Short mmCIF file of C-alpha atoms (C1' of nucleotides) in Angstrom, two decimals:
data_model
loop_
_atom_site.label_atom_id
_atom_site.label_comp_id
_atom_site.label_asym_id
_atom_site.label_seq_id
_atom_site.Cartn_x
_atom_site.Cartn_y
_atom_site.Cartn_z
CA UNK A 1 0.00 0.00 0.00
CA UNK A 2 1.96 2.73 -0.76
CA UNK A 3 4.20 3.86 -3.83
CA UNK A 4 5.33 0.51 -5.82
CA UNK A 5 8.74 -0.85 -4.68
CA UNK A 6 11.60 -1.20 -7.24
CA UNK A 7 11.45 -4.84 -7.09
CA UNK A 8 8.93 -7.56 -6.80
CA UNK A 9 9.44 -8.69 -3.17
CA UNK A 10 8.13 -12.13 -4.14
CA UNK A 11 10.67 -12.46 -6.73
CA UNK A 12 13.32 -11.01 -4.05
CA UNK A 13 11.82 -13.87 -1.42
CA UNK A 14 12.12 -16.90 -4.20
CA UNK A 15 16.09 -15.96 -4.71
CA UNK A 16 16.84 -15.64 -1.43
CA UNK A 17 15.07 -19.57 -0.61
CA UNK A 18 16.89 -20.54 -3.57
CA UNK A 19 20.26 -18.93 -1.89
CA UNK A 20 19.48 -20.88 1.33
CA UNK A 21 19.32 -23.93 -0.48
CA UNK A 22 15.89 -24.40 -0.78
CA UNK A 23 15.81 -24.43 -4.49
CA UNK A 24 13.60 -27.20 -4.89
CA UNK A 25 10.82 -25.44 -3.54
CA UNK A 26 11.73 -21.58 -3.66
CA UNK A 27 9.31 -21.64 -6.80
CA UNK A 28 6.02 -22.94 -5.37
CA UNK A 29 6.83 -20.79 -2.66
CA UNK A 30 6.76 -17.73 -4.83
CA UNK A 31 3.50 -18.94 -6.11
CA UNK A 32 1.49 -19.19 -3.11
CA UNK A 33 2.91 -16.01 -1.79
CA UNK A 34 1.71 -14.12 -5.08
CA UNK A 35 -1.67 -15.84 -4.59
CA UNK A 36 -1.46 -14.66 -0.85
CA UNK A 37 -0.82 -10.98 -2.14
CA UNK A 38 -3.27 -11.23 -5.00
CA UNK A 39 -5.89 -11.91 -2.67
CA UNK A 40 -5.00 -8.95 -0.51
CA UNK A 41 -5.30 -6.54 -3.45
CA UNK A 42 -8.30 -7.93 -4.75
CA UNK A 43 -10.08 -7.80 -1.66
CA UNK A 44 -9.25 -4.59 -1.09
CA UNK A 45 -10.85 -3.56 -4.49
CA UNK A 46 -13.76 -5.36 -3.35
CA UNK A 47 -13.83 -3.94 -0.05
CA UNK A 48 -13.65 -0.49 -2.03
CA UNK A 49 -16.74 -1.14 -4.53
CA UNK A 50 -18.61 -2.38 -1.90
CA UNK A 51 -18.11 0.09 0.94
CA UNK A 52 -20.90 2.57 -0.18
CA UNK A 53 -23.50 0.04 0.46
CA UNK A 54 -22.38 -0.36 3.74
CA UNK A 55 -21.70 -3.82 2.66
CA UNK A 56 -18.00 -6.10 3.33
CA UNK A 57 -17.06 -8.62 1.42
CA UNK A 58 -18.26 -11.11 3.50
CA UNK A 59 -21.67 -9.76 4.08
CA UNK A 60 -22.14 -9.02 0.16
CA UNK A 61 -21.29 -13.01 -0.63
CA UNK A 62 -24.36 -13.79 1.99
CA UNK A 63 -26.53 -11.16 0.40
CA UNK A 64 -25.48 -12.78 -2.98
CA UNK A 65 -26.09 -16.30 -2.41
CA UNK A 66 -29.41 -15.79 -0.79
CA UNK A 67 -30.62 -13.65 -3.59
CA UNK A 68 -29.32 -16.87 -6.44
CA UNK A 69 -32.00 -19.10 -3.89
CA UNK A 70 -35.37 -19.31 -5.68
CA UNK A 71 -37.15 -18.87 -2.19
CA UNK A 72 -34.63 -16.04 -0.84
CA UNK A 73 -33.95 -18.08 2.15
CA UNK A 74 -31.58 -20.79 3.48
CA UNK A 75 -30.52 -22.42 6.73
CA UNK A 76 -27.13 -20.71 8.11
CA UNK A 77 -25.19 -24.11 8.15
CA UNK A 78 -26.46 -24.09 4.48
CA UNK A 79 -24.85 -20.57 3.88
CA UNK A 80 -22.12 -21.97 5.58
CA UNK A 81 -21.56 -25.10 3.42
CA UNK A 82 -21.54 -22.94 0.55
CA UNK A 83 -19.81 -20.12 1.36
CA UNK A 84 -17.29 -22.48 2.93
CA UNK A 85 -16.66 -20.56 6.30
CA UNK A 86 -16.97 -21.46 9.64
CA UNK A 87 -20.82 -21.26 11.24
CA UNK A 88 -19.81 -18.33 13.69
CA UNK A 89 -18.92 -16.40 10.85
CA UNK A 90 -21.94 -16.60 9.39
CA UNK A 91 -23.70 -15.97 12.72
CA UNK A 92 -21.53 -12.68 12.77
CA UNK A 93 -22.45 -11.91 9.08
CA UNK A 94 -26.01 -12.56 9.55
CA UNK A 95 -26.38 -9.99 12.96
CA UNK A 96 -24.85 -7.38 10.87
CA UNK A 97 -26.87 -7.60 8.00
CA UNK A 98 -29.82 -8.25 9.86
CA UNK A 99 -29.19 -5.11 11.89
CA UNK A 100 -28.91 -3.25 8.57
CA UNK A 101 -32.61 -4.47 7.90
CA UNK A 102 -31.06 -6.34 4.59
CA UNK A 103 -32.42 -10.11 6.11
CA UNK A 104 -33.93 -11.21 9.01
CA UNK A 105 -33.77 -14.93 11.01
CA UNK A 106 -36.78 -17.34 10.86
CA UNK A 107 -37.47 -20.19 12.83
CA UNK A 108 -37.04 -23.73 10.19
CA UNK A 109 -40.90 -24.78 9.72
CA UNK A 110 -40.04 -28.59 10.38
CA UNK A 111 -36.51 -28.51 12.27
CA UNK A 112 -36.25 -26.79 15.59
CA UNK A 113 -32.83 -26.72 15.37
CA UNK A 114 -32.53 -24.70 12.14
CA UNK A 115 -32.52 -21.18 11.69
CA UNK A 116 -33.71 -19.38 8.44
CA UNK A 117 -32.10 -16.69 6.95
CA UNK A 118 -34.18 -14.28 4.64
CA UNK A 119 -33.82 -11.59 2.32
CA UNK A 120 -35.99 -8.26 2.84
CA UNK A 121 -36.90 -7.01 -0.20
CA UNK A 122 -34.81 -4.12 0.80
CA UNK A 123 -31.60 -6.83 0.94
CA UNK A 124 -32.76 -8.00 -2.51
CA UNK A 125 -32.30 -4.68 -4.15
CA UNK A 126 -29.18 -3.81 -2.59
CA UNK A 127 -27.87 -7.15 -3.87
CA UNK A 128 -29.05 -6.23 -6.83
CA UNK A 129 -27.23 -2.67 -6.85
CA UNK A 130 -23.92 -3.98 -5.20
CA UNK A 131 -23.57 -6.69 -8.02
CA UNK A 132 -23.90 -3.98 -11.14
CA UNK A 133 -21.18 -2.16 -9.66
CA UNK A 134 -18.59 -4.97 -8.37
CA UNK A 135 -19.20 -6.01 -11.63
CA UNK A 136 -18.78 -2.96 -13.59
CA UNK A 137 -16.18 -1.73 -11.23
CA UNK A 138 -14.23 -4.62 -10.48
CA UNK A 139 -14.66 -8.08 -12.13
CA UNK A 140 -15.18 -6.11 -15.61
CA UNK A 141 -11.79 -4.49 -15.20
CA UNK A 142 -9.63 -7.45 -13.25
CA UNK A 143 -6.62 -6.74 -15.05
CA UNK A 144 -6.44 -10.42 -16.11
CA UNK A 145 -6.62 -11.17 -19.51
CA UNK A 146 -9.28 -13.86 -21.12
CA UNK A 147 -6.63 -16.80 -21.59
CA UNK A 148 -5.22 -15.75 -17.84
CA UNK A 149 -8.66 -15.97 -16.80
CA UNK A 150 -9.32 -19.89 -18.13
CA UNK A 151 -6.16 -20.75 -17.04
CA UNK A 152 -6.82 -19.39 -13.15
CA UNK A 153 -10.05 -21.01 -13.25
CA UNK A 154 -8.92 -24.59 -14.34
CA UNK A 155 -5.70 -24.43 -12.37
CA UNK A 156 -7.10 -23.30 -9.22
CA UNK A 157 -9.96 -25.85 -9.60
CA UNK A 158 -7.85 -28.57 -9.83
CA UNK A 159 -6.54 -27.30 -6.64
CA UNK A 160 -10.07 -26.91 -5.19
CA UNK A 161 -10.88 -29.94 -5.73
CA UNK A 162 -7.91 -31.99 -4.64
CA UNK A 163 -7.94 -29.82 -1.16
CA UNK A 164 -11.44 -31.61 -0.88
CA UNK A 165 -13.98 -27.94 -1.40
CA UNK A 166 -15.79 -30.70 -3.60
CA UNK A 167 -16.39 -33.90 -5.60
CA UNK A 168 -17.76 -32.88 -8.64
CA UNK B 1 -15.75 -26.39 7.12
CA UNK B 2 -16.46 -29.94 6.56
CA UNK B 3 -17.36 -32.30 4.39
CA UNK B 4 -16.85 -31.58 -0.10
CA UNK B 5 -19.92 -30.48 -1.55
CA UNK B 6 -21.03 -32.37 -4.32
CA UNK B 7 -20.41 -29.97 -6.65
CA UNK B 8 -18.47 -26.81 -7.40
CA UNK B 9 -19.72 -23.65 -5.60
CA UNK B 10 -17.72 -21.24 -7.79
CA UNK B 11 -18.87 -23.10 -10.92
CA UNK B 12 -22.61 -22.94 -10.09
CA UNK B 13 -21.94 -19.32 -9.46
CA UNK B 14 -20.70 -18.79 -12.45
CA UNK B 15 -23.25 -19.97 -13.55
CA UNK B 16 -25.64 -18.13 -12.03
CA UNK B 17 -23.96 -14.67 -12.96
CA UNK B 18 -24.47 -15.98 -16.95
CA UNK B 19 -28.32 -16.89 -16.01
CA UNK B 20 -28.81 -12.83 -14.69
CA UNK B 21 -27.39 -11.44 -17.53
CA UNK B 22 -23.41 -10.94 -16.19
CA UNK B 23 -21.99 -13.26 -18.75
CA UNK B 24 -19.60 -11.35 -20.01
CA UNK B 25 -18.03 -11.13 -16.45
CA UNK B 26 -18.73 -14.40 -15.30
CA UNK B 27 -15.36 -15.79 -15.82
CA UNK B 28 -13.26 -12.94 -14.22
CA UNK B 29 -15.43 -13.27 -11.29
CA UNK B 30 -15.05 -16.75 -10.84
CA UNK B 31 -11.31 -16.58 -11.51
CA UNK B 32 -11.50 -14.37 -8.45
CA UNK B 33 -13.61 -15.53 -5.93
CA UNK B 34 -11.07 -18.73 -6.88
CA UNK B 35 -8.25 -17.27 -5.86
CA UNK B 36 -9.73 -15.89 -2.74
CA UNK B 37 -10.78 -19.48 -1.80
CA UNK B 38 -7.45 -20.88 -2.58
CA UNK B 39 -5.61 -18.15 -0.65
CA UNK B 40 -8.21 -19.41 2.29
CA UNK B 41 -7.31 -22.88 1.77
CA UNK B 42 -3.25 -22.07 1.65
CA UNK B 43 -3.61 -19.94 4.77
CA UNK B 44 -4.93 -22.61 6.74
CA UNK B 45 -2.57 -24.94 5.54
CA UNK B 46 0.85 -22.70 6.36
CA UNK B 47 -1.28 -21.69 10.18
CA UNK B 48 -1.46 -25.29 11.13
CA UNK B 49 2.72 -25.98 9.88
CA UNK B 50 3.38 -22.95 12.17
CA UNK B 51 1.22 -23.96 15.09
CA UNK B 52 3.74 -25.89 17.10
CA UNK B 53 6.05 -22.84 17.13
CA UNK B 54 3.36 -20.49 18.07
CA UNK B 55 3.43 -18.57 14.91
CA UNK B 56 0.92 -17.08 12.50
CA UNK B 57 2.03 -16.77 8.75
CA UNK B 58 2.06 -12.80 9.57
CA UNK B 59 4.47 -13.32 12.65
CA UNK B 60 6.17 -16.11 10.21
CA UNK B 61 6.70 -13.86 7.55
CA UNK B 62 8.54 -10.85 9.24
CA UNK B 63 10.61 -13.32 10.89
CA UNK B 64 11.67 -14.81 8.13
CA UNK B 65 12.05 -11.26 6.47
CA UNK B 66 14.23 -10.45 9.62
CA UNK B 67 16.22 -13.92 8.95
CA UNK B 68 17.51 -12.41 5.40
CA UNK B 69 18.45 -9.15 6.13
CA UNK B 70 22.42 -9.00 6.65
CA UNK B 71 21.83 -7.52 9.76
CA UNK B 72 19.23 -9.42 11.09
CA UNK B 73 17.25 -5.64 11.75
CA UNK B 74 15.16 -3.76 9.92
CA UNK B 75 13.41 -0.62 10.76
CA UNK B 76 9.27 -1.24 11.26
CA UNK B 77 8.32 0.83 8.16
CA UNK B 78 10.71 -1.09 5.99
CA UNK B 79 9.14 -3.92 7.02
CA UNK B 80 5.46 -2.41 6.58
CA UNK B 81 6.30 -1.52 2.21
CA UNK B 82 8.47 -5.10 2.09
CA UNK B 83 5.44 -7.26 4.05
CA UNK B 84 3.22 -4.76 2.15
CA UNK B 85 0.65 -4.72 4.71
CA UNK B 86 -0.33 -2.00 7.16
CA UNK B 87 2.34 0.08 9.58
CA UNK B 88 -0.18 -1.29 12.36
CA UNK B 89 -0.29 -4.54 11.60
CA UNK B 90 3.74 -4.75 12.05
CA UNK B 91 3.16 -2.90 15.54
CA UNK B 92 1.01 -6.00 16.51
CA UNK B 93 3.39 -8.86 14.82
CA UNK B 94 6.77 -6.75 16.82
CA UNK B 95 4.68 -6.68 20.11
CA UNK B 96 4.04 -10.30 19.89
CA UNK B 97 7.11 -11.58 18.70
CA UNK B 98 8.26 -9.05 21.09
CA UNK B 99 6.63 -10.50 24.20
CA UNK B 100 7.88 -14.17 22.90
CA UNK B 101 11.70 -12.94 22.63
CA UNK B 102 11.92 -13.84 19.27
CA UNK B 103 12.44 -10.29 18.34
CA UNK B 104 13.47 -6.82 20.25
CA UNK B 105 12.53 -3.17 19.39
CA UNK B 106 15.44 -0.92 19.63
CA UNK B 107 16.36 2.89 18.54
CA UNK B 108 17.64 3.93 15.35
CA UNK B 109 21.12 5.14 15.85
CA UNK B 110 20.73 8.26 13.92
CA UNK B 111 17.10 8.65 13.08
CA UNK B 112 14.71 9.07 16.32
CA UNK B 113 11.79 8.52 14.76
CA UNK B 114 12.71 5.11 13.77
CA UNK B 115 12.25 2.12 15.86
CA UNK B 116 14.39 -1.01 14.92
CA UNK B 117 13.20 -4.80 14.93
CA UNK B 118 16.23 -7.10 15.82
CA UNK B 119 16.04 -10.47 15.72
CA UNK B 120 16.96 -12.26 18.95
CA UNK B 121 19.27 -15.70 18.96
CA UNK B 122 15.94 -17.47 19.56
CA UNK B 123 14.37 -15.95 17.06
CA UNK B 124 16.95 -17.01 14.71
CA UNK B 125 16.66 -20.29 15.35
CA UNK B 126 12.65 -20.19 15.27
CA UNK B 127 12.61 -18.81 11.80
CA UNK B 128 14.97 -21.33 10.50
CA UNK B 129 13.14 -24.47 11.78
CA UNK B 130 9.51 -23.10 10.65
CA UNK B 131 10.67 -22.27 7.21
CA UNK B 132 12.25 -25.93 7.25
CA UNK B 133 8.52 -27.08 8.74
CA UNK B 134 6.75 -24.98 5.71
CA UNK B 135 8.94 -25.88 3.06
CA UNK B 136 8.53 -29.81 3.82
CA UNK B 137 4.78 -30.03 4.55
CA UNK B 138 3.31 -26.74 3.17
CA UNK B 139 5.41 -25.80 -0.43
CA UNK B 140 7.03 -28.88 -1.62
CA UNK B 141 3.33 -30.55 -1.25
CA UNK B 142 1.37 -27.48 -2.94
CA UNK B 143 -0.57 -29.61 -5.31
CA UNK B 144 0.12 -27.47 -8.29
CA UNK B 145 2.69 -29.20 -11.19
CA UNK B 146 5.25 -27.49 -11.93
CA UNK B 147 4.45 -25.98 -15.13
CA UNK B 148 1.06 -24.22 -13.30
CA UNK B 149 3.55 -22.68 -10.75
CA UNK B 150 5.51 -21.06 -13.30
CA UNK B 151 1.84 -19.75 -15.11
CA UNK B 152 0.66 -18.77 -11.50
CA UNK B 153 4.17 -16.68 -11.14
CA UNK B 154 3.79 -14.93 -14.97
CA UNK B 155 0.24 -14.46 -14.64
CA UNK B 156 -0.47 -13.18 -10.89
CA UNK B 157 3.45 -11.16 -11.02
CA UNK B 158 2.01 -9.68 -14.08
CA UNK B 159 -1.17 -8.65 -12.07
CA UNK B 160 0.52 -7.34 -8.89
CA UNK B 161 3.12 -5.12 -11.05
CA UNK B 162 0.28 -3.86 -13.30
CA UNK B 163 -1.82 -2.97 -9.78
CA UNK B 164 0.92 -0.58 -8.67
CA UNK B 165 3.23 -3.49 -6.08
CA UNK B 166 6.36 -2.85 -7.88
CA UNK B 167 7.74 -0.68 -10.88
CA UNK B 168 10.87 -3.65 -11.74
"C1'" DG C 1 16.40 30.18 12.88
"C1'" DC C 2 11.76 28.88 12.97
"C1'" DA C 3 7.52 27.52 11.15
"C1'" DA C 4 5.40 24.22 7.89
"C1'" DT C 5 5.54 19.76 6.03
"C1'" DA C 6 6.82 14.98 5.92
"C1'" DT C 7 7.88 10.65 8.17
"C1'" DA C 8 7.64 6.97 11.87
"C1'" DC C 9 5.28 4.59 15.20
"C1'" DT C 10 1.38 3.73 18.44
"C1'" DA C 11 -3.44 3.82 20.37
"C1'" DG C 12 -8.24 2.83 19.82
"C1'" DG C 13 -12.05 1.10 17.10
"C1'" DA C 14 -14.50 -1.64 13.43
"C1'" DC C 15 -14.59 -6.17 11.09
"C1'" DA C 16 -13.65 -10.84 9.83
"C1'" DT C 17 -11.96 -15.55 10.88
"C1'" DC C 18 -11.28 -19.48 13.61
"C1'" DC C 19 -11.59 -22.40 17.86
"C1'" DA C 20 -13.64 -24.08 22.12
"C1'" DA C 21 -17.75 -24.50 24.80
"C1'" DG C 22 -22.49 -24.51 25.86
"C1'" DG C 23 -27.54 -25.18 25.37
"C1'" DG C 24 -31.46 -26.65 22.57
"C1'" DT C 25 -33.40 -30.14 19.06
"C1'" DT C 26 -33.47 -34.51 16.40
"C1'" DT C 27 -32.45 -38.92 15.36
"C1'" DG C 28 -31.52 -43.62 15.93
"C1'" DG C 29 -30.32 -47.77 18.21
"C1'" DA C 30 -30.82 -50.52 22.63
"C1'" DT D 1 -39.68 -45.79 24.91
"C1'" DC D 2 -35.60 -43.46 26.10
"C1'" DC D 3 -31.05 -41.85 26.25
"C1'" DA D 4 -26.76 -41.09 23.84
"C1'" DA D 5 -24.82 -39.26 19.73
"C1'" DA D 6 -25.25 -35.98 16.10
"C1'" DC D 7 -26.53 -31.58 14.56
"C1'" DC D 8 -27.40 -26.38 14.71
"C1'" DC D 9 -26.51 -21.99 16.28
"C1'" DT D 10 -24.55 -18.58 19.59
"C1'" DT D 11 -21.31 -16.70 22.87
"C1'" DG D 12 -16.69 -15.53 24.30
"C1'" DG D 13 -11.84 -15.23 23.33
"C1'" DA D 14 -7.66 -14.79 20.40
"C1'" DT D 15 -5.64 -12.98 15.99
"C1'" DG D 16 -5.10 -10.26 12.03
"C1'" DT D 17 -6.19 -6.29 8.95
"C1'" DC D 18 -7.28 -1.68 8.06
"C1'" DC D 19 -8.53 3.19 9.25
"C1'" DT D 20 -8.35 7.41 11.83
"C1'" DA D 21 -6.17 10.11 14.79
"C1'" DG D 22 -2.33 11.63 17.82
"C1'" DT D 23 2.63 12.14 19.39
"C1'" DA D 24 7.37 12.63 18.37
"C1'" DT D 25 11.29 13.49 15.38
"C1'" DA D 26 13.38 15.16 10.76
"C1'" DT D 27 13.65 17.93 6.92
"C1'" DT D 28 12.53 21.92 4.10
"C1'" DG D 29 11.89 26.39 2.88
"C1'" DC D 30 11.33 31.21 3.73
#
DNA sequence: GCAATATACTAGGACATCCAAGGGTTTGGA
DNA sequence: TCCAAACCCTTGGATGTCCTAGTATATTGC
């Protein structure tokens, strides 16, 4: 976050593993660090897009995946499943957005144990809104190029899928 | 986090961007939301090699930072545009490292507004057996073939140069 | 030489994530 | 039928990240 450095640090990090005699792996290294890093810049785009809405990241992938269910409602462990984070985070996600008046908790209809989350049709149209612009703002403009693109998406599937996120 | 879903969650919402009319950004947004998964997945990976020594990959990483530098000292806001995170988020990794001796805050010789990280004997020997720990279980087991490294490198060092990390 | 500006670090607050524990609800086998 | 095991969600605690000041020290420029 500040003015660019002269050098890539990552590249600076893989010579000096390689110097240390860790050749073999200075290069995978290098790649998970520059995912790492990635991540942190893209979020922080995100983060950016999103902030006017009152909306994080985290909060805005809820919002999102409730608004893709045909009834506008699932079961937190459901969110949870999907959104592959732990259930407290959802809790935490869920209180803040409820707060906001974007969904509100209902009791399961068959299972005690369940809770609902909904969408308010106020949540539905800020969904709505904060999509058209992290999509005009961010994921229109990622910097990656179309080839780059397929090749993140196969690669990083592969890896998906062999860290166990699913069976497909 | 649990059990693999049966089928991709990134796919399907990819899917479900092209079936609201987002096609032409469904990819890039999927390519993304990948790589913030797979960073997620890597984290929790490299947290759980570190463990034992009572690291986190932030405390790990200006450690090993520390371990490179000739000196074995660098000054905090050095460490802040090298790390590239926040100034305050190296006053929390020095003041733990701090209170577990593996590191000691000490005045610049020349400049008084500068505060100096040192690392400590212990700390020495700390960041040389969890890099040994990460590089055995964490990098040389990444999952990605060699060849996808090298496109992970070119593609995402291409993407952190073009959004301002380094000028090289 | 002294005021204005820039730089370095820290304090406090908002969020997110995970883990460990606890209390309520279901389910399934004895 | 009934109780133990499994499941669901929440609370409390520890970390990490960033942001917004606020304090202290250096440097610059008039």
């Amino acid at each position: 976050m500040g003015t660019p450095l002269p050098r890539d640090p990552i590249a600076d990090a893989q010579r000096n593993w390689e110097r240390h005699g860790w050749g073999n792996v200075a290069a995978p290294m290098a790649a998970i660090t520059a995912i790492m890093r990635t991540q942190q810049i893209l979020l922080a785009r995100i983060e950016g897009a999103l902030k006017p809405f009152g909306l994080t990241f985290a909060r805005y992938e809820l919002l999102a995946l409730l608004s893709f269910a045909r009834s506008g409602a699932l079961p937190m462990s459901k969110a949870s499943a999907l959104l592959q984070v732990h259930p407290t985070s959802v809790t935490n996600a869920v209180d803040r957005l409820e707060k906001a008046g974007l969904v509100i908790r209902s009791p399961h209809p068959t299972d005690g144990r369940t809770t609902l989350i909904e969408l308010t049709t106020e949540g539905r149209t800020v969904a709505k809104r904060a999509t058209a612009v992290l999509n005009t703002e961010v994921f229109s403009q990622s910097g990656f190029a179309d080839g780059e693109v397929d090749q993140l998406i196969r690669i990083l599937g592969d890896f998906r899928r062999q860290a166990g996120d699913f069976s497909d």
